[in-house]
Tab-separated table of C-alpha atoms and ligand atoms in Angstrom:
chain	number	residue	atom	x	y	z
A	363	UNK	CA	12.703	-34.457	-4.030
A	364	UNK	CA	10.703	-36.740	-1.720
A	365	UNK	CA	7.769	-35.125	-0.026
A	366	UNK	CA	9.608	-35.562	3.266
A	367	UNK	CA	11.546	-32.444	2.202
A	368	UNK	CA	8.457	-30.455	3.203
A	369	UNK	CA	8.362	-32.199	6.588
A	370	UNK	CA	11.541	-30.353	7.558
A	371	UNK	CA	9.695	-27.005	7.693
A	372	UNK	CA	10.242	-25.041	10.866
A	373	UNK	CA	8.869	-21.726	12.071
A	374	UNK	CA	11.283	-18.941	11.236
A	375	UNK	CA	9.681	-15.567	11.879
A	376	UNK	CA	6.548	-13.408	11.711
A	377	UNK	CA	6.501	-9.981	10.153
A	378	UNK	CA	3.897	-7.232	10.160
A	379	UNK	CA	5.403	-5.009	7.502
A	380	UNK	CA	7.201	-5.652	4.244
A	381	UNK	CA	10.139	-3.612	5.496
A	382	UNK	CA	10.729	-6.367	8.081
A	383	UNK	CA	11.123	-9.099	5.468
A	384	UNK	CA	14.453	-10.814	5.044
A	385	UNK	CA	16.622	-10.047	2.053
A	386	UNK	CA	14.766	-10.803	-1.169
A	387	UNK	CA	16.848	-13.811	-2.255
A	388	UNK	CA	16.167	-17.529	-2.626
A	389	UNK	CA	12.711	-18.940	-3.303
A	390	UNK	CA	9.455	-18.797	-1.394
A	391	UNK	CA	5.917	-20.026	-1.998
A	392	UNK	CA	3.020	-18.330	-0.244
A	393	UNK	CA	-0.304	-19.747	0.957
A	394	UNK	CA	-3.397	-17.587	1.124
A	395	UNK	CA	-7.070	-18.218	1.745
A	396	UNK	CA	-10.155	-16.887	3.440
A	397	UNK	CA	-10.371	-17.595	7.130
A	398	UNK	CA	-11.676	-21.140	7.729
A	399	UNK	CA	-10.846	-22.213	4.167
A	400	UNK	CA	-8.498	-24.914	5.510
A	401	UNK	CA	-5.190	-23.077	4.983
A	402	UNK	CA	-3.581	-24.040	8.308
A	403	UNK	CA	-4.721	-27.641	7.904
A	404	UNK	CA	-3.241	-27.749	4.388
A	405	UNK	CA	0.135	-26.394	5.585
A	406	UNK	CA	0.125	-28.830	8.499
A	407	UNK	CA	-0.769	-31.775	6.223
A	408	UNK	CA	1.957	-30.832	3.744
A	409	UNK	CA	4.595	-30.485	6.437
A	410	UNK	CA	3.243	-33.358	8.565
A	411	UNK	CA	3.344	-31.074	11.592
A	412	UNK	CA	0.158	-30.633	13.514
A	413	UNK	CA	0.908	-27.310	15.117
A	414	UNK	CA	3.088	-25.546	12.567
A	415	UNK	CA	0.545	-23.153	11.077
A	416	UNK	CA	-1.220	-22.560	14.371
A	417	UNK	CA	0.919	-19.511	15.100
A	418	UNK	CA	-1.090	-17.573	12.548
A	419	UNK	CA	-4.218	-18.123	14.658
A	420	UNK	CA	-2.872	-16.704	17.884
A	421	UNK	CA	-4.988	-13.619	18.635
A	422	UNK	CA	-3.125	-10.504	17.614
A	423	UNK	CA	-0.968	-12.359	15.136
A	424	UNK	CA	-3.622	-12.958	12.527
A	425	UNK	CA	-2.414	-10.032	10.442
A	426	UNK	CA	1.153	-11.263	10.301
A	427	UNK	CA	3.102	-12.926	7.539
A	428	UNK	CA	4.560	-16.152	8.939
A	429	UNK	CA	7.694	-17.727	7.497
A	430	UNK	CA	8.486	-21.445	7.648
A	431	UNK	CA	11.977	-22.344	6.618
A	432	UNK	CA	12.589	-25.438	4.458
A	433	UNK	CA	16.314	-25.009	3.848
A	434	UNK	CA	18.759	-22.121	3.493
A	435	UNK	CA	17.269	-21.005	0.174
A	436	UNK	CA	13.614	-21.991	0.418
A	437	UNK	CA	10.639	-21.013	2.592
A	438	UNK	CA	6.900	-21.462	2.842
A	439	UNK	CA	4.971	-18.297	3.655
A	440	UNK	CA	1.618	-18.177	5.445
A	441	UNK	CA	-0.171	-14.988	4.420
A	442	UNK	CA	-2.963	-13.491	6.501
A	443	UNK	CA	-6.485	-13.613	5.126
A	444	UNK	CA	-8.962	-11.088	6.436
A	445	UNK	CA	-11.747	-13.595	6.843
A	446	UNK	CA	-15.362	-12.813	6.237
A	447	UNK	CA	-16.784	-9.494	5.180
A	448	UNK	CA	-17.274	-8.158	8.712
A	449	UNK	CA	-13.894	-6.581	9.380
A	450	UNK	CA	-13.338	-2.866	9.911
A	451	UNK	CA	-12.674	-1.034	6.663
A	452	UNK	CA	-9.296	0.129	7.970
A	453	UNK	CA	-8.116	-3.428	8.647
A	454	UNK	CA	-9.275	-4.512	5.209
A	455	UNK	CA	-7.472	-1.604	3.609
A	456	UNK	CA	-4.222	-2.371	5.456
A	457	UNK	CA	-4.489	-6.023	4.501
A	458	UNK	CA	-5.079	-5.157	0.849
A	459	UNK	CA	-2.077	-2.876	0.794
A	460	UNK	CA	0.177	-5.439	2.473
A	461	UNK	CA	-0.808	-8.362	0.253
A	462	UNK	CA	-0.861	-6.405	-2.965
A	463	UNK	CA	2.594	-4.916	-2.242
A	464	UNK	CA	3.993	-8.295	-1.267
A	465	UNK	CA	2.690	-10.047	-4.396
A	466	UNK	CA	4.003	-7.315	-6.659
A	467	UNK	CA	7.358	-6.607	-5.092
A	468	UNK	CA	8.788	-9.854	-3.775
A	469	UNK	CA	11.172	-11.275	-6.392
A	470	UNK	CA	11.801	-14.477	-4.467
A	471	UNK	CA	8.074	-15.281	-4.490
A	472	UNK	CA	7.760	-18.078	-7.059
A	473	UNK	CA	4.127	-19.043	-6.689
A	474	UNK	CA	0.949	-18.668	-4.705
A	475	UNK	CA	-1.182	-21.491	-3.298
A	476	UNK	CA	-4.764	-20.212	-3.103
A	477	UNK	CA	-6.953	-22.161	-0.708
A	478	UNK	CA	-10.685	-22.437	-1.424
A	479	UNK	CA	-13.188	-24.534	0.523
A	480	UNK	CA	-14.518	-26.812	-2.233
A	481	UNK	CA	-18.061	-26.247	-0.982
A	482	UNK	CA	-17.832	-22.456	-1.426
A	483	UNK	CA	-15.160	-21.817	-4.053
A	484	UNK	CA	-14.340	-18.648	-5.968
A	485	UNK	CA	-15.675	-15.998	-3.633
A	486	UNK	CA	-14.965	-12.293	-3.936
A	487	UNK	CA	-11.779	-12.754	-1.868
A	488	UNK	CA	-10.494	-15.428	-4.267
A	489	UNK	CA	-11.280	-13.337	-7.321
A	490	UNK	CA	-9.351	-10.436	-5.827
A	491	UNK	CA	-6.310	-12.608	-5.161
A	492	UNK	CA	-6.441	-14.035	-8.678
A	493	UNK	CA	-6.650	-10.511	-10.109
A	494	UNK	CA	-3.609	-9.377	-8.124
A	495	UNK	CA	-1.643	-12.517	-8.982
A	496	UNK	CA	-2.471	-11.928	-12.642
A	497	UNK	CA	-1.184	-8.356	-12.473
A	498	UNK	CA	1.953	-9.546	-10.647
A	499	UNK	CA	2.403	-12.309	-13.262
A	500	UNK	CA	2.563	-14.872	-10.502
A	501	UNK	CA	1.704	-18.570	-11.000
A	502	UNK	CA	-1.180	-19.803	-8.830
A	503	UNK	CA	-2.117	-23.273	-7.596
A	504	UNK	CA	-5.679	-23.563	-6.303
A	505	UNK	CA	-6.406	-26.145	-3.606
A	506	UNK	CA	-10.072	-27.093	-3.371
A	507	UNK	CA	-9.903	-28.166	0.249
A	508	UNK	CA	-12.093	-30.400	2.422
A	509	UNK	CA	-12.848	-32.550	-0.620
A	510	UNK	CA	-13.746	-35.391	1.760
A	511	UNK	CA	-16.915	-33.439	2.540
A	512	UNK	CA	-18.244	-33.993	-0.993
A	513	UNK	CA	-19.377	-37.167	-2.714
A	514	UNK	CA	-17.474	-38.397	-5.756
A	515	UNK	CA	-19.812	-36.778	-8.317
A	516	UNK	CA	-19.870	-33.401	-6.574
A	517	UNK	CA	-16.084	-33.439	-6.257
A	518	UNK	CA	-15.712	-34.056	-9.984
A	519	UNK	CA	-18.223	-31.319	-10.731
A	520	UNK	CA	-16.468	-28.634	-8.675
A	521	UNK	CA	-13.077	-29.530	-10.146
A	522	UNK	CA	-14.574	-29.274	-13.617
A	523	UNK	CA	-16.259	-25.955	-12.815
A	524	UNK	CA	-13.093	-24.343	-11.459
A	525	UNK	CA	-10.926	-25.803	-14.250
A	526	UNK	CA	-13.240	-24.104	-16.741
A	527	UNK	CA	-13.096	-20.806	-14.891
A	528	UNK	CA	-9.308	-20.724	-14.852
A	529	UNK	CA	-9.188	-21.353	-18.596
A	530	UNK	CA	-10.476	-17.816	-18.976
A	531	UNK	CA	-7.497	-16.427	-17.020
A	532	UNK	CA	-4.334	-15.435	-18.809
A	533	UNK	CA	-1.795	-16.610	-16.237
A	534	UNK	CA	-0.324	-19.930	-15.110
A	535	UNK	CA	-3.141	-21.175	-12.868
A	536	UNK	CA	-3.833	-24.808	-11.950
A	537	UNK	CA	-6.347	-26.448	-9.657
A	538	UNK	CA	-6.635	-29.683	-7.690
A	539	UNK	CA	-8.784	-31.304	-5.018
A	540	UNK	CA	-7.289	-31.595	-1.540
A	541	UNK	CA	-8.227	-33.137	1.789
A	542	UNK	CA	-6.039	-32.547	4.816
A	543	UNK	CA	-7.968	-34.993	6.965
A	544	UNK	CA	-7.764	-37.788	4.362
A	545	UNK	CA	-4.260	-36.854	3.207
A	546	UNK	CA	-5.437	-36.578	-0.365
A	547	UNK	CA	-3.742	-34.415	-2.936
A	548	UNK	CA	-0.452	-33.959	-1.090
A	549	UNK	CA	1.670	-35.550	-3.846
A	550	UNK	CA	0.090	-33.327	-6.483
A	551	UNK	CA	0.731	-30.248	-4.348
A	552	UNK	CA	4.356	-31.316	-3.781
A	553	UNK	CA	4.887	-31.635	-7.538
A	554	UNK	CA	3.780	-28.053	-8.093
A	555	UNK	CA	5.922	-26.814	-5.185
A	556	UNK	CA	8.933	-28.757	-6.495
A	557	UNK	CA	8.457	-27.024	-9.834
A	558	UNK	CA	8.409	-23.588	-8.201
A	559	UNK	CA	11.300	-24.368	-5.896
A	560	UNK	CA	13.232	-25.739	-8.902
A	561	UNK	CA	13.640	-29.110	-7.235
A	562	UNK	CA	14.470	-31.922	-9.694
A	563	UNK	CA	11.731	-34.527	-10.059
A	564	UNK	CA	12.147	-38.184	-9.133
A	565	UNK	CA	14.163	-40.322	-11.578
A	566	UNK	CA	16.336	-37.388	-12.574
B	662	LIG	P1	-7.895	-21.704	8.147
B	662	LIG	O1	-8.653	-20.718	8.968
B	662	LIG	O2	-8.039	-21.411	6.683
B	662	LIG	O3	-6.467	-21.880	8.550
B	662	LIG	O4	-8.656	-23.109	8.331
B	662	LIG	P2	-8.317	-24.381	9.237
B	662	LIG	O5	-7.215	-25.168	8.660
B	662	LIG	O6	-8.216	-23.987	10.662
B	662	LIG	O7	-9.655	-25.220	9.013
B	662	LIG	C1	-10.931	-24.675	9.312
B	662	LIG	C2	-11.863	-25.821	9.722
B	662	LIG	O8	-11.999	-26.734	8.639
B	662	LIG	C3	-11.325	-26.621	10.891
B	662	LIG	O9	-12.419	-27.010	11.691
B	662	LIG	C4	-10.687	-27.836	10.247
B	662	LIG	O10	-10.687	-28.968	11.070
B	662	LIG	C5	-11.577	-28.047	9.026
B	662	LIG	N1	-10.829	-28.654	7.913
B	662	LIG	C6	-9.698	-28.216	7.363
B	662	LIG	N2	-9.287	-29.030	6.367
B	662	LIG	C7	-10.189	-30.035	6.312
B	662	LIG	C8	-10.319	-31.194	5.476
B	662	LIG	O11	-9.526	-31.498	4.583
B	662	LIG	N3	-11.417	-31.972	5.705
B	662	LIG	C9	-12.338	-31.700	6.656
B	662	LIG	N4	-13.376	-32.517	6.775
B	662	LIG	N5	-12.245	-30.606	7.455
B	662	LIG	C10	-11.175	-29.794	7.292
């Protein structure tokens, strides 16, 4: 499938509770990351739509799960991240419950794209997500975003470091460098999404 398939994404709906989700059929891939990790920019770069993931930033909607429809059977899902440590314990608890339930219970969820700023990768938040994904037996694709902010050597080093860390994990976890501003890494991301969405590769 050409990457233009992902350009067709359009905002479908926002939900605050799992009970509001659509019927659990078809295939969806979810994006998650700490606030400011570059998640919205990654979704916008993938879909070639500047404002698509902005909805998740509207005050009051930050705790919502946003759905972007690709076609009748496939969606991208923008999951809320709770940001830095300074959030009320109650909000954190609600977020944990929502995300953990979603990752465990959603059959149509085929994979999780975990966004990490390449300059501060693998924080407590990321470890928690990886733990939950492991328990839910869910494949994960790590995007080391803002790679344009690092020089060639440092980029190679962080990719190497994170590749080594994921070797210790039991599940299907991969990692790549990504830059939304330089449009780098989009093809590699599309390949992983195609795999999860069961889209035949080119030349087939
Ligand atoms: P989110 O909170 O995870 O959705 O993060 P955003 O996508 O809003 O990005 C947070 C900040 O990082 C913004 O100022 C973006 O312009 C910047 N940013 C995101 N991706 C990149 C990138 O690939 N390169 C650079 N240089 N900056 C980026």
